[in-house]
Amino acid sequence: MAAISLSYLTSAVNARAFLRFLLSSRATRIRYRLTSTLTRCGVFACRAALVAFLGVLLAFSLASKLFIAGGVR
């Protein structure tokens, strides 16, 4: 019984310390850096996907024009 109450007390202290950390300004800075990094990576990934998609569209449009021009000659 004493071991159970001691482990419960330890977990309660750890939970309280963790909650205190989450509400601290250091944790706020960490969350801000993480979110801004993820946002920048997300924007970069979206731009890269858009450029790749436009490149594929350009390649298909040029390929069809070159194929038609080659067939006419």
Short mmCIF file of C-alpha atoms in Angstrom, two decimals, residues 36-72:
data_model
loop_
_atom_site.label_atom_id
_atom_site.label_comp_id
_atom_site.label_asym_id
_atom_site.label_seq_id
_atom_site.Cartn_x
_atom_site.Cartn_y
_atom_site.Cartn_z
CA SER A 36 6.88 28.50 -37.14
CA THR A 37 9.30 25.83 -38.39
CA LEU A 38 6.45 23.52 -39.33
CA THR A 39 4.64 26.37 -41.06
CA ARG A 40 7.74 27.28 -43.06
CA CYS A 41 8.27 23.64 -44.04
CA GLY A 42 4.61 23.34 -45.01
CA VAL A 43 4.75 26.47 -47.17
CA PHE A 44 7.95 25.23 -48.81
CA ALA A 45 6.38 21.82 -49.50
CA CYS A 46 3.26 23.41 -51.01
CA ARG A 47 5.35 25.66 -53.24
CA ALA A 48 7.51 22.74 -54.33
CA ALA A 49 4.42 20.66 -55.15
CA LEU A 50 2.91 23.55 -57.11
CA VAL A 51 6.10 24.09 -59.12
CA ALA A 52 6.35 20.36 -59.84
CA PHE A 53 2.71 20.24 -60.95
CA LEU A 54 3.15 23.25 -63.23
CA GLY A 55 6.32 21.68 -64.64
CA VAL A 56 4.46 18.48 -65.48
CA LEU A 57 1.67 20.47 -67.15
CA LEU A 58 4.23 22.43 -69.17
CA ALA A 59 6.01 19.23 -70.19
CA PHE A 60 2.77 17.63 -71.38
CA SER A 61 1.70 20.71 -73.30
CA LEU A 62 5.12 21.04 -74.98
CA ALA A 63 5.30 17.31 -75.69
CA SER A 64 1.96 17.33 -77.48
CA LYS A 65 2.91 20.37 -79.56
CA LEU A 66 6.28 18.86 -80.46
CA PHE A 67 4.62 15.54 -81.33
CA ILE A 68 2.08 17.26 -83.61
CA ALA A 69 4.76 19.44 -85.20
CA GLY A 70 6.97 16.40 -85.78
CA GLY A 71 4.08 14.50 -87.34
CA VAL A 72 3.21 17.34 -89.71
#
